Short mmCIF file of the N, C-alpha and C atoms (twelve columns), coordinates in Angstrom:
data_MODEL
# 
_entry.id   MODEL 
# 
loop_
_atom_site.group_PDB 
_atom_site.id 
_atom_site.type_symbol 
_atom_site.label_atom_id 
_atom_site.label_alt_id 
_atom_site.label_comp_id 
_atom_site.label_asym_id 
_atom_site.label_seq_id 
_atom_site.Cartn_x 
_atom_site.Cartn_y 
_atom_site.Cartn_z 
_atom_site.pdbx_PDB_model_num 
ATOM 1   N N  . UNK A 1   20.584  14.601  18.527  1 
ATOM 2   C CA . UNK A 1   20.716  15.396  17.337  1 
ATOM 3   C C  . UNK A 1   20.397  14.588  16.079  1 
ATOM 4   N N  . UNK A 2   20.884  13.355  15.985  1 
ATOM 5   C CA . UNK A 2   20.649  12.541  14.799  1 
ATOM 6   C C  . UNK A 2   19.367  11.723  14.889  1 
ATOM 7   N N  . UNK A 3   18.652  11.833  15.978  1 
ATOM 8   C CA . UNK A 3   17.452  11.025  16.146  1 
ATOM 9   C C  . UNK A 3   16.396  11.322  15.085  1 
ATOM 10  N N  . UNK A 4   16.369  12.514  14.569  1 
ATOM 11  C CA . UNK A 4   15.383  12.823  13.542  1 
ATOM 12  C C  . UNK A 4   15.723  12.175  12.200  1 
ATOM 13  N N  . UNK A 5   16.959  11.686  12.046  1 
ATOM 14  C CA . UNK A 5   17.364  11.023  10.821  1 
ATOM 15  C C  . UNK A 5   17.227  9.516   10.881  1 
ATOM 16  N N  . UNK A 6   16.959  8.999   12.056  1 
ATOM 17  C CA . UNK A 6   16.804  7.556   12.219  1 
ATOM 18  C C  . UNK A 6   15.385  7.182   11.818  1 
ATOM 19  N N  . UNK A 7   15.291  6.257   10.901  1 
ATOM 20  C CA . UNK A 7   13.973  5.829   10.423  1 
ATOM 21  C C  . UNK A 7   13.631  4.476   11.027  1 
ATOM 22  N N  . UNK A 8   12.377  4.307   11.308  1 
ATOM 23  C CA . UNK A 8   11.941  3.006   11.776  1 
ATOM 24  C C  . UNK A 8   11.834  2.081   10.571  1 
ATOM 25  N N  . UNK A 9   12.068  0.807   10.772  1 
ATOM 26  C CA . UNK A 9   12.009  -0.116  9.630   1 
ATOM 27  C C  . UNK A 9   10.592  -0.209  9.069   1 
ATOM 28  N N  . UNK A 10  10.525  -0.312  7.759   1 
ATOM 29  C CA . UNK A 10  9.246   -0.437  7.073   1 
ATOM 30  C C  . UNK A 10  9.002   -1.918  6.804   1 
ATOM 31  N N  . UNK A 11  7.853   -2.377  7.191   1 
ATOM 32  C CA . UNK A 11  7.486   -3.769  6.934   1 
ATOM 33  C C  . UNK A 11  6.740   -3.804  5.619   1 
ATOM 34  N N  . UNK A 12  7.240   -4.609  4.700   1 
ATOM 35  C CA . UNK A 12  6.603   -4.728  3.392   1 
ATOM 36  C C  . UNK A 12  6.141   -6.153  3.187   1 
ATOM 37  N N  . UNK A 13  5.040   -6.289  2.490   1 
ATOM 38  C CA . UNK A 13  4.531   -7.609  2.154   1 
ATOM 39  C C  . UNK A 13  5.360   -8.172  1.028   1 
ATOM 40  N N  . UNK A 14  5.601   -9.436  1.087   1 
ATOM 41  C CA . UNK A 14  6.371   -10.090 0.034   1 
ATOM 42  C C  . UNK A 14  5.518   -10.266 -1.214  1 
ATOM 43  N N  . UNK A 15  6.167   -10.273 -2.354  1 
ATOM 44  C CA . UNK A 15  5.516   -10.566 -3.619  1 
ATOM 45  C C  . UNK A 15  5.775   -12.032 -3.942  1 
ATOM 46  N N  . UNK A 16  4.872   -12.659 -4.646  1 
ATOM 47  C CA . UNK A 16  5.007   -14.070 -4.956  1 
ATOM 48  C C  . UNK A 16  4.866   -14.304 -6.447  1 
ATOM 49  N N  . UNK A 17  5.615   -15.267 -6.936  1 
ATOM 50  C CA . UNK A 17  5.611   -15.581 -8.352  1 
ATOM 51  C C  . UNK A 17  4.674   -16.729 -8.682  1 
ATOM 52  N N  . UNK A 18  4.577   -17.713 -7.829  1 
ATOM 53  C CA . UNK A 18  3.679   -18.841 -8.071  1 
ATOM 54  C C  . UNK A 18  2.761   -19.021 -6.884  1 
ATOM 55  N N  . UNK A 19  1.643   -19.669 -7.122  1 
ATOM 56  C CA . UNK A 19  0.670   -19.861 -6.041  1 
ATOM 57  C C  . UNK A 19  1.259   -20.695 -4.910  1 
ATOM 58  N N  . UNK A 20  2.122   -21.645 -5.237  1 
ATOM 59  C CA . UNK A 20  2.745   -22.477 -4.211  1 
ATOM 60  C C  . UNK A 20  3.607   -21.632 -3.281  1 
ATOM 61  N N  . UNK A 21  4.159   -20.532 -3.798  1 
ATOM 62  C CA . UNK A 21  4.985   -19.646 -2.989  1 
ATOM 63  C C  . UNK A 21  4.151   -18.598 -2.259  1 
ATOM 64  N N  . UNK A 22  2.855   -18.587 -2.449  1 
ATOM 65  C CA . UNK A 22  2.009   -17.502 -1.973  1 
ATOM 66  C C  . UNK A 22  1.075   -17.898 -0.838  1 
ATOM 67  N N  . UNK A 23  1.580   -18.505 0.223   1 
ATOM 68  C CA . UNK A 23  0.679   -18.929 1.288   1 
ATOM 69  C C  . UNK A 23  0.121   -17.775 2.107   1 
ATOM 70  N N  . UNK A 24  0.772   -16.606 2.073   1 
ATOM 71  C CA . UNK A 24  0.366   -15.498 2.923   1 
ATOM 72  C C  . UNK A 24  -0.487  -14.456 2.209   1 
ATOM 73  N N  . UNK A 25  -0.956  -14.742 1.030   1 
ATOM 74  C CA . UNK A 25  -1.797  -13.783 0.324   1 
ATOM 75  C C  . UNK A 25  -3.128  -13.612 1.046   1 
ATOM 76  N N  . UNK A 26  -3.591  -12.377 1.107   1 
ATOM 77  C CA . UNK A 26  -4.913  -12.125 1.675   1 
ATOM 78  C C  . UNK A 26  -5.956  -12.618 0.681   1 
ATOM 79  N N  . UNK A 27  -7.190  -12.618 1.083   1 
ATOM 80  C CA . UNK A 27  -8.269  -13.075 0.194   1 
ATOM 81  C C  . UNK A 27  -8.344  -12.203 -1.057  1 
ATOM 82  N N  . UNK A 28  -8.209  -10.882 -0.895  1 
ATOM 83  C CA . UNK A 28  -8.247  -9.975  -2.038  1 
ATOM 84  C C  . UNK A 28  -7.065  -10.180 -2.975  1 
ATOM 85  N N  . UNK A 29  -5.880  -10.353 -2.410  1 
ATOM 86  C CA . UNK A 29  -4.686  -10.600 -3.213  1 
ATOM 87  C C  . UNK A 29  -4.826  -11.913 -3.986  1 
ATOM 88  N N  . UNK A 30  -5.289  -12.932 -3.303  1 
ATOM 89  C CA . UNK A 30  -5.433  -14.244 -3.943  1 
ATOM 90  C C  . UNK A 30  -6.466  -14.195 -5.080  1 
ATOM 91  N N  . UNK A 31  -7.560  -13.466 -4.873  1 
ATOM 92  C CA . UNK A 31  -8.592  -13.337 -5.901  1 
ATOM 93  C C  . UNK A 31  -8.006  -12.700 -7.167  1 
ATOM 94  N N  . UNK A 32  -7.303  -11.589 -6.997  1 
ATOM 95  C CA . UNK A 32  -6.675  -10.907 -8.131  1 
ATOM 96  C C  . UNK A 32  -5.610  -11.798 -8.756  1 
ATOM 97  N N  . UNK A 33  -4.802  -12.425 -7.932  1 
ATOM 98  C CA . UNK A 33  -3.741  -13.321 -8.400  1 
ATOM 99  C C  . UNK A 33  -4.317  -14.420 -9.289  1 
ATOM 100 N N  . UNK A 34  -5.366  -15.071 -8.819  1 
ATOM 101 C CA . UNK A 34  -5.971  -16.176 -9.577  1 
ATOM 102 C C  . UNK A 34  -6.568  -15.710 -10.901 1 
ATOM 103 N N  . UNK A 35  -7.223  -14.547 -10.909 1 
ATOM 104 C CA . UNK A 35  -7.779  -14.023 -12.164 1 
ATOM 105 C C  . UNK A 35  -6.682  -13.746 -13.184 1 
ATOM 106 N N  . UNK A 36  -5.595  -13.162 -12.733 1 
ATOM 107 C CA . UNK A 36  -4.490  -12.846 -13.636 1 
ATOM 108 C C  . UNK A 36  -3.817  -14.113 -14.162 1 
ATOM 109 N N  . UNK A 37  -3.660  -15.113 -13.315 1 
ATOM 110 C CA . UNK A 37  -3.055  -16.381 -13.741 1 
ATOM 111 C C  . UNK A 37  -3.919  -17.044 -14.801 1 
ATOM 112 N N  . UNK A 38  -5.217  -17.082 -14.586 1 
ATOM 113 C CA . UNK A 38  -6.125  -17.724 -15.549 1 
ATOM 114 C C  . UNK A 38  -6.154  -16.996 -16.887 1 
ATOM 115 N N  . UNK A 39  -6.091  -15.684 -16.858 1 
ATOM 116 C CA . UNK A 39  -6.220  -14.912 -18.096 1 
ATOM 117 C C  . UNK A 39  -4.913  -14.779 -18.878 1 
ATOM 118 N N  . UNK A 40  -3.783  -14.655 -18.174 1 
ATOM 119 C CA . UNK A 40  -2.538  -14.327 -18.849 1 
ATOM 120 C C  . UNK A 40  -1.448  -15.395 -18.756 1 
ATOM 121 N N  . UNK A 41  -1.599  -16.394 -17.913 1 
ATOM 122 C CA . UNK A 41  -0.567  -17.421 -17.709 1 
ATOM 123 C C  . UNK A 41  0.819   -16.773 -17.593 1 
ATOM 124 N N  . UNK A 42  1.000   -15.870 -16.640 1 
ATOM 125 C CA . UNK A 42  2.248   -15.118 -16.557 1 
ATOM 126 C C  . UNK A 42  3.435   -15.970 -16.111 1 
ATOM 127 N N  . UNK A 43  4.625   -15.566 -16.546 1 
ATOM 128 C CA . UNK A 43  5.822   -16.231 -16.054 1 
ATOM 129 C C  . UNK A 43  6.377   -15.502 -14.838 1 
ATOM 130 N N  . UNK A 44  5.857   -14.324 -14.535 1 
ATOM 131 C CA . UNK A 44  6.148   -13.630 -13.275 1 
ATOM 132 C C  . UNK A 44  4.895   -12.871 -12.869 1 
ATOM 133 N N  . UNK A 45  4.509   -13.021 -11.628 1 
ATOM 134 C CA . UNK A 45  3.336   -12.310 -11.125 1 
ATOM 135 C C  . UNK A 45  3.528   -11.994 -9.656  1 
ATOM 136 N N  . UNK A 46  3.331   -10.744 -9.338  1 
ATOM 137 C CA . UNK A 46  3.411   -10.301 -7.944  1 
ATOM 138 C C  . UNK A 46  2.198   -9.438  -7.653  1 
ATOM 139 N N  . UNK A 47  1.510   -9.753  -6.589  1 
ATOM 140 C CA . UNK A 47  0.314   -9.007  -6.184  1 
ATOM 141 C C  . UNK A 47  0.452   -8.681  -4.707  1 
ATOM 142 N N  . UNK A 48  0.227   -7.425  -4.344  1 
ATOM 143 C CA . UNK A 48  0.307   -7.034  -2.931  1 
ATOM 144 C C  . UNK A 48  -0.718  -5.962  -2.622  1 
ATOM 145 N N  . UNK A 49  -1.350  -6.103  -1.479  1 
ATOM 146 C CA . UNK A 49  -2.238  -5.079  -0.948  1 
ATOM 147 C C  . UNK A 49  -1.333  -4.049  -0.275  1 
ATOM 148 N N  . UNK A 50  -1.215  -2.869  -0.867  1 
ATOM 149 C CA . UNK A 50  -0.330  -1.839  -0.329  1 
ATOM 150 C C  . UNK A 50  -1.099  -0.773  0.446   1 
ATOM 151 N N  . UNK A 51  -2.334  -1.084  0.793   1 
ATOM 152 C CA . UNK A 51  -3.164  -0.130  1.526   1 
ATOM 153 C C  . UNK A 51  -3.128  -0.365  3.026   1 
ATOM 154 N N  . UNK A 52  -2.308  -1.288  3.468   1 
ATOM 155 C CA . UNK A 52  -2.262  -1.592  4.890   1 
ATOM 156 C C  . UNK A 52  -3.202  -2.717  5.267   1 
ATOM 157 N N  . UNK A 53  -3.756  -3.390  4.284   1 
ATOM 158 C CA . UNK A 53  -4.599  -4.543  4.549   1 
ATOM 159 C C  . UNK A 53  -6.086  -4.339  4.329   1 
ATOM 160 N N  . UNK A 54  -6.499  -3.124  4.001   1 
ATOM 161 C CA . UNK A 54  -7.939  -2.887  3.830   1 
ATOM 162 C C  . UNK A 54  -8.423  -3.175  2.407   1 
ATOM 163 N N  . UNK A 55  -7.508  -3.419  1.473   1 
ATOM 164 C CA . UNK A 55  -7.909  -3.778  0.118   1 
ATOM 165 C C  . UNK A 55  -8.281  -2.621  -0.775  1 
ATOM 166 N N  . UNK A 56  -7.869  -1.402  -0.413  1 
ATOM 167 C CA . UNK A 56  -8.246  -0.254  -1.231  1 
ATOM 168 C C  . UNK A 56  -7.190  0.109   -2.279  1 
ATOM 169 N N  . UNK A 57  -5.989  -0.506  -2.172  1 
ATOM 170 C CA . UNK A 57  -4.956  -0.238  -3.166  1 
ATOM 171 C C  . UNK A 57  -4.053  -1.457  -3.308  1 
ATOM 172 N N  . UNK A 58  -3.798  -1.832  -4.555  1 
ATOM 173 C CA . UNK A 58  -2.965  -2.993  -4.834  1 
ATOM 174 C C  . UNK A 58  -1.817  -2.620  -5.754  1 
ATOM 175 N N  . UNK A 59  -0.721  -3.351  -5.611  1 
ATOM 176 C CA . UNK A 59  0.419   -3.241  -6.524  1 
ATOM 177 C C  . UNK A 59  0.511   -4.562  -7.277  1 
ATOM 178 N N  . UNK A 60  0.571   -4.482  -8.587  1 
ATOM 179 C CA . UNK A 60  0.648   -5.673  -9.430  1 
ATOM 180 C C  . UNK A 60  1.850   -5.531  -10.359 1 
ATOM 181 N N  . UNK A 61  2.661   -6.557  -10.390 1 
ATOM 182 C CA . UNK A 61  3.802   -6.639  -11.313 1 
ATOM 183 C C  . UNK A 61  3.622   -7.941  -12.070 1 
ATOM 184 N N  . UNK A 62  3.395   -7.845  -13.378 1 
ATOM 185 C CA . UNK A 62  3.085   -9.033  -14.170 1 
ATOM 186 C C  . UNK A 62  3.901   -9.042  -15.459 1 
ATOM 187 N N  . UNK A 63  4.423   -10.214 -15.783 1 
ATOM 188 C CA . UNK A 63  5.142   -10.430 -17.045 1 
ATOM 189 C C  . UNK A 63  4.513   -11.637 -17.721 1 
ATOM 190 N N  . UNK A 64  4.049   -11.454 -18.961 1 
ATOM 191 C CA . UNK A 64  3.375   -12.535 -19.673 1 
ATOM 192 C C  . UNK A 64  3.628   -12.435 -21.169 1 
ATOM 193 N N  . UNK A 65  3.716   -13.577 -21.806 1 
ATOM 194 C CA . UNK A 65  3.926   -13.614 -23.260 1 
ATOM 195 C C  . UNK A 65  2.758   -12.984 -24.014 1 
ATOM 196 N N  . UNK A 66  1.565   -12.970 -23.411 1 
ATOM 197 C CA . UNK A 66  0.401   -12.365 -24.068 1 
ATOM 198 C C  . UNK A 66  0.586   -10.869 -24.299 1 
ATOM 199 N N  . UNK A 67  1.547   -10.265 -23.614 1 
ATOM 200 C CA . UNK A 67  1.809   -8.841  -23.788 1 
ATOM 201 C C  . UNK A 67  2.790   -8.573  -24.930 1 
ATOM 202 N N  . UNK A 68  3.379   -9.619  -25.466 1 
ATOM 203 C CA . UNK A 68  4.379   -9.467  -26.521 1 
ATOM 204 C C  . UNK A 68  3.790   -8.730  -27.726 1 
ATOM 205 N N  . UNK A 69  4.525   -7.725  -28.206 1 
ATOM 206 C CA . UNK A 69  4.091   -6.970  -29.374 1 
ATOM 207 C C  . UNK A 69  3.056   -5.897  -29.088 1 
ATOM 208 N N  . UNK A 70  2.722   -5.671  -27.815 1 
ATOM 209 C CA . UNK A 70  1.746   -4.635  -27.466 1 
ATOM 210 C C  . UNK A 70  2.428   -3.531  -26.674 1 
ATOM 211 N N  . UNK A 71  1.875   -2.351  -26.768 1 
ATOM 212 C CA . UNK A 71  2.424   -1.217  -26.021 1 
ATOM 213 C C  . UNK A 71  2.080   -1.359  -24.542 1 
ATOM 214 N N  . UNK A 72  2.766   -0.601  -23.727 1 
ATOM 215 C CA . UNK A 72  2.490   -0.618  -22.283 1 
ATOM 216 C C  . UNK A 72  1.049   -0.162  -22.020 1 
ATOM 217 N N  . UNK A 73  0.593   0.822   -22.772 1 
ATOM 218 C CA . UNK A 73  -0.791  1.298   -22.607 1 
ATOM 219 C C  . UNK A 73  -1.773  0.165   -22.882 1 
ATOM 220 N N  . UNK A 74  -1.557  -0.581  -23.952 1 
ATOM 221 C CA . UNK A 74  -2.425  -1.714  -24.295 1 
ATOM 222 C C  . UNK A 74  -2.343  -2.802  -23.226 1 
ATOM 223 N N  . UNK A 75  -1.147  -3.067  -22.712 1 
ATOM 224 C CA . UNK A 75  -0.977  -4.057  -21.645 1 
ATOM 225 C C  . UNK A 75  -1.774  -3.658  -20.411 1 
ATOM 226 N N  . UNK A 76  -1.697  -2.388  -20.040 1 
ATOM 227 C CA . UNK A 76  -2.438  -1.905  -18.875 1 
ATOM 228 C C  . UNK A 76  -3.945  -1.992  -19.111 1 
ATOM 229 N N  . UNK A 77  -4.369  -1.687  -20.325 1 
ATOM 230 C CA . UNK A 77  -5.800  -1.801  -20.645 1 
ATOM 231 C C  . UNK A 77  -6.279  -3.239  -20.526 1 
ATOM 232 N N  . UNK A 78  -5.441  -4.188  -20.958 1 
ATOM 233 C CA . UNK A 78  -5.806  -5.606  -20.862 1 
ATOM 234 C C  . UNK A 78  -6.025  -6.002  -19.399 1 
ATOM 235 N N  . UNK A 79  -5.126  -5.573  -18.525 1 
ATOM 236 C CA . UNK A 79  -5.250  -5.893  -17.099 1 
ATOM 237 C C  . UNK A 79  -6.435  -5.151  -16.503 1 
ATOM 238 N N  . UNK A 80  -6.585  -3.866  -16.825 1 
ATOM 239 C CA . UNK A 80  -7.703  -3.082  -16.291 1 
ATOM 240 C C  . UNK A 80  -9.050  -3.648  -16.727 1 
ATOM 241 N N  . UNK A 81  -9.151  -4.101  -17.977 1 
ATOM 242 C CA . UNK A 81  -10.400 -4.700  -18.451 1 
ATOM 243 C C  . UNK A 81  -10.723 -5.977  -17.677 1 
ATOM 244 N N  . UNK A 82  -9.709  -6.775  -17.411 1 
ATOM 245 C CA . UNK A 82  -9.913  -8.013  -16.659 1 
ATOM 246 C C  . UNK A 82  -10.367 -7.724  -15.224 1 
ATOM 247 N N  . UNK A 83  -9.787  -6.708  -14.622 1 
ATOM 248 C CA . UNK A 83  -10.056 -6.413  -13.207 1 
ATOM 249 C C  . UNK A 83  -11.036 -5.259  -13.006 1 
ATOM 250 N N  . UNK A 84  -11.828 -4.927  -14.018 1 
ATOM 251 C CA . UNK A 84  -12.689 -3.743  -13.919 1 
ATOM 252 C C  . UNK A 84  -13.651 -3.793  -12.732 1 
ATOM 253 N N  . UNK A 85  -14.192 -4.951  -12.407 1 
ATOM 254 C CA . UNK A 85  -15.106 -5.043  -11.257 1 
ATOM 255 C C  . UNK A 85  -14.370 -4.843  -9.940  1 
ATOM 256 N N  . UNK A 86  -13.153 -5.349  -9.847  1 
ATOM 257 C CA . UNK A 86  -12.366 -5.187  -8.638  1 
ATOM 258 C C  . UNK A 86  -11.882 -3.741  -8.489  1 
ATOM 259 N N  . UNK A 87  -11.524 -3.121  -9.604  1 
ATOM 260 C CA . UNK A 87  -11.004 -1.754  -9.580  1 
ATOM 261 C C  . UNK A 87  -12.068 -0.765  -9.110  1 
ATOM 262 N N  . UNK A 88  -13.337 -1.058  -9.357  1 
ATOM 263 C CA . UNK A 88  -14.415 -0.172  -8.916  1 
ATOM 264 C C  . UNK A 88  -14.377 0.068   -7.407  1 
ATOM 265 N N  . UNK A 89  -13.916 -0.921  -6.647  1 
ATOM 266 C CA . UNK A 89  -13.892 -0.818  -5.191  1 
ATOM 267 C C  . UNK A 89  -12.546 -0.346  -4.644  1 
ATOM 268 N N  . UNK A 90  -11.605 -0.035  -5.524  1 
ATOM 269 C CA . UNK A 90  -10.263 0.383   -5.101  1 
ATOM 270 C C  . UNK A 90  -10.120 1.905   -5.170  1 
ATOM 271 N N  . UNK A 91  -9.169  2.398   -4.393  1 
ATOM 272 C CA . UNK A 91  -8.802  3.810   -4.472  1 
ATOM 273 C C  . UNK A 91  -7.644  3.999   -5.444  1 
ATOM 274 N N  . UNK A 92  -6.867  2.937   -5.661  1 
ATOM 275 C CA . UNK A 92  -5.732  3.054   -6.560  1 
ATOM 276 C C  . UNK A 92  -5.162  1.704   -6.932  1 
ATOM 277 N N  . UNK A 93  -4.407  1.706   -8.028  1 
ATOM 278 C CA . UNK A 93  -3.771  0.485   -8.517  1 
ATOM 279 C C  . UNK A 93  -2.408  0.851   -9.086  1 
ATOM 280 N N  . UNK A 94  -1.378  0.219   -8.567  1 
ATOM 281 C CA . UNK A 94  -0.025  0.379   -9.102  1 
ATOM 282 C C  . UNK A 94  0.198   -0.813  -10.040 1 
ATOM 283 N N  . UNK A 95  0.454   -0.511  -11.288 1 
ATOM 284 C CA . UNK A 95  0.526   -1.585  -12.281 1 
ATOM 285 C C  . UNK A 95  1.826   -1.505  -13.068 1 
ATOM 286 N N  . UNK A 96  2.513   -2.638  -13.129 1 
ATOM 287 C CA . UNK A 96  3.731   -2.748  -13.931 1 
ATOM 288 C C  . UNK A 96  3.569   -3.989  -14.803 1 
ATOM 289 N N  . UNK A 97  3.666   -3.800  -16.115 1 
ATOM 290 C CA . UNK A 97  3.491   -4.911  -17.040 1 
ATOM 291 C C  . UNK A 97  4.679   -4.989  -17.992 1 
ATOM 292 N N  . UNK A 98  4.964   -6.207  -18.445 1 
ATOM 293 C CA . UNK A 98  6.010   -6.423  -19.434 1 
ATOM 294 C C  . UNK A 98  5.828   -7.806  -20.067 1 
ATOM 295 N N  . UNK A 99  6.394   -7.972  -21.241 1 
ATOM 296 C CA . UNK A 99  6.363   -9.292  -21.894 1 
ATOM 297 C C  . UNK A 99  7.603   -10.093 -21.524 1 
ATOM 298 N N  . UNK A 100 8.608   -9.455  -20.987 1 
ATOM 299 C CA . UNK A 100 9.884   -10.118 -20.667 1 
ATOM 300 C C  . UNK A 100 9.899   -10.715 -19.294 1 
# 
């Protein structure tokens, strides 16, 4: 009766803050990670391929001082402009930005 309520565990990829902590990043994740580090010098950065490994959708959580004093829309535009070539090949991008 309760078997329909039992969920199988979901395996999620870990997010990483520094490159030293990111040994398991895929090639696509590492490429995006490195571009963001070079452009924004973030104090928190998490990049994950959430498409199941095919590279068609990524989740990015970034916090950088360069975002200070800008709106969330402007922050997203800054990231989208940096990754415009990569975004062309994606189906979607989950983006969370902050200066804090």
